[in-house]
PDB file of C-alpha atoms in Angstrom:
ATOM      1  CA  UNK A   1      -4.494  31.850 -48.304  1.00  0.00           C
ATOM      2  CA  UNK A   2      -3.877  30.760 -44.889  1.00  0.00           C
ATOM      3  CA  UNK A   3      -5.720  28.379 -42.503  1.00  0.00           C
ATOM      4  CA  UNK A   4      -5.617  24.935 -40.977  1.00  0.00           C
ATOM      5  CA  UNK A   5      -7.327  21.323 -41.152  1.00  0.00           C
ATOM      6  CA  UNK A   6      -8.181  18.748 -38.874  1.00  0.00           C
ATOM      7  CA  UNK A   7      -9.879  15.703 -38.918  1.00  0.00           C
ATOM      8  CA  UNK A   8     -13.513  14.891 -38.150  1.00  0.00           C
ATOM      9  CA  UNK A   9     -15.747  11.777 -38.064  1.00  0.00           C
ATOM     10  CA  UNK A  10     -16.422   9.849 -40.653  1.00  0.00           C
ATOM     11  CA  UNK A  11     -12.321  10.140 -42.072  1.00  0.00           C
ATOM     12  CA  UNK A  12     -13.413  13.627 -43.169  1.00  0.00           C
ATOM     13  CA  UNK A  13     -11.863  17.019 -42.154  1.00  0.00           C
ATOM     14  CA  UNK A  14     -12.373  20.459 -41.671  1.00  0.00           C
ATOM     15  CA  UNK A  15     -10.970  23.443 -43.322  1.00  0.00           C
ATOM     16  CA  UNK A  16     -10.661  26.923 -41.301  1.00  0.00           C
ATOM     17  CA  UNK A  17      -9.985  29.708 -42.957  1.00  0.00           C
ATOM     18  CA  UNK A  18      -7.922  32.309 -41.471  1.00  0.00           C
ATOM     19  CA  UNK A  19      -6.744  34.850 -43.934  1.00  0.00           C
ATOM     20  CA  UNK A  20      -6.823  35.907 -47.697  1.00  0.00           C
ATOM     21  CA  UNK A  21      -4.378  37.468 -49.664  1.00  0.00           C
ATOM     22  CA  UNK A  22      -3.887  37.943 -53.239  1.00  0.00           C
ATOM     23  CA  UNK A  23      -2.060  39.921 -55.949  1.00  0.00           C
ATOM     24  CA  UNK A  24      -3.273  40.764 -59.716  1.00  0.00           C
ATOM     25  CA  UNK A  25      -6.003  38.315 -59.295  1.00  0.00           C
ATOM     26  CA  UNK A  26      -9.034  39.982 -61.514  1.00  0.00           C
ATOM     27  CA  UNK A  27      -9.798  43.181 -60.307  1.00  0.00           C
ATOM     28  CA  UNK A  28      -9.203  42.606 -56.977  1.00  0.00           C
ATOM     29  CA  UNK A  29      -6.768  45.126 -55.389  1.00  0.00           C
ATOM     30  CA  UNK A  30      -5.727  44.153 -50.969  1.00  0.00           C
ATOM     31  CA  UNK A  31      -3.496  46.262 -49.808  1.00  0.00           C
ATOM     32  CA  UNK A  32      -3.162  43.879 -47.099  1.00  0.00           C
ATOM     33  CA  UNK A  33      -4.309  40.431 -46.360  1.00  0.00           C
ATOM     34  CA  UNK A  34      -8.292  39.686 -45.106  1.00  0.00           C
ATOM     35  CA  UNK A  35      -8.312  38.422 -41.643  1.00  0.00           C
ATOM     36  CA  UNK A  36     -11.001  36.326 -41.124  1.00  0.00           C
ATOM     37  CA  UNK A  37     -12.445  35.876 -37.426  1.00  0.00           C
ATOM     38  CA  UNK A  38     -13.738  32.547 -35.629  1.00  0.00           C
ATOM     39  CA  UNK A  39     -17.890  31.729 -36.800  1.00  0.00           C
ATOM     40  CA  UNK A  40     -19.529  33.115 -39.434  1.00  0.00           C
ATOM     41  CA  UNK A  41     -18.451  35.328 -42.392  1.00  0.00           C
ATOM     42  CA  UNK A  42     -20.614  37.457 -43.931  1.00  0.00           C
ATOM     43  CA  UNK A  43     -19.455  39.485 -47.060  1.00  0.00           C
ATOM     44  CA  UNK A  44     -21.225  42.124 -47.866  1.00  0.00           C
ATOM     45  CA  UNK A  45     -21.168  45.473 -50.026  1.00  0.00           C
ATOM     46  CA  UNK A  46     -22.491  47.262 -53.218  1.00  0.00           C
ATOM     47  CA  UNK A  47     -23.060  45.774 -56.586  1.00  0.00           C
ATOM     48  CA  UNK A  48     -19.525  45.245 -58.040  1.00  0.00           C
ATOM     49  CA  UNK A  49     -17.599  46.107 -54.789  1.00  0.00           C
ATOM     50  CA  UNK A  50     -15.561  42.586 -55.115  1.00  0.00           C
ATOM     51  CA  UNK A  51     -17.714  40.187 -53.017  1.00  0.00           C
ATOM     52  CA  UNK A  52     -17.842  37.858 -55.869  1.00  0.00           C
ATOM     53  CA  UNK A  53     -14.219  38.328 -56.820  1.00  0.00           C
ATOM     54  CA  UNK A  54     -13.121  37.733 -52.844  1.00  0.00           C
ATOM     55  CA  UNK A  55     -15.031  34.231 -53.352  1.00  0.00           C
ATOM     56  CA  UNK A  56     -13.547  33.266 -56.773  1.00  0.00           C
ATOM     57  CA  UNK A  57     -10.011  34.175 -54.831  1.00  0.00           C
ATOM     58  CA  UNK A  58     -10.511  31.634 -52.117  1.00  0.00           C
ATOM     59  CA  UNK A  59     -12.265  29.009 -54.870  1.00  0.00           C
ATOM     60  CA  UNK A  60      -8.950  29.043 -56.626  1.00  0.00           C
ATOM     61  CA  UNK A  61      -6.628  28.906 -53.658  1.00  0.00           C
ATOM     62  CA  UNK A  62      -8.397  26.066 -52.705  1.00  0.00           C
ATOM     63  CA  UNK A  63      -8.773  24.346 -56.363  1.00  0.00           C
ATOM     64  CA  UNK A  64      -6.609  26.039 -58.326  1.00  0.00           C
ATOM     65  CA  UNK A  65      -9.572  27.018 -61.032  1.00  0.00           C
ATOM     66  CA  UNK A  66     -12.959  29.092 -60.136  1.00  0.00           C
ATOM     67  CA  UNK A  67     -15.555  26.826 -60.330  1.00  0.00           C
ATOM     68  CA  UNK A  68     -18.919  28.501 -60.899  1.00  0.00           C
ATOM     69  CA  UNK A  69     -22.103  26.722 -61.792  1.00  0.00           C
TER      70      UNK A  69
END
């Protein structure tokens, strides 16, 4: 996963995230990495197309487990 910080106020910061790419990670099969664009993403697709699977990706680049409730 790629992307940069920076800080806001209040000591807290900001996380963008640029681009996704993974290997043997569930199901999910990128032939190349996601670029993400500036605003908004919306992820969208059939019923077990990998929307759920892109999400636990970036959950576990960012904490190292999938955290689920």
């Amino acid at each position: 996963m790629e992307g940069y910080g920076r800080k806001v106020a209040r000591g807290g910061s900001q996380l963008k995230l640029v681009s996704l790419q993974a290997q043997n990670f569930k199901k999910l099969k990128l032939g190349k990495p996601l670029q993400f664009s500036d605003g908004i993403i919306l992820i969208t697709g059939l019923n077990e197309s990998g929307k759920s699977t892109i999400l636990d990706a970036i959950l576990y680049a960012l904490f190292g487990r999938v955290i689920r409730p």
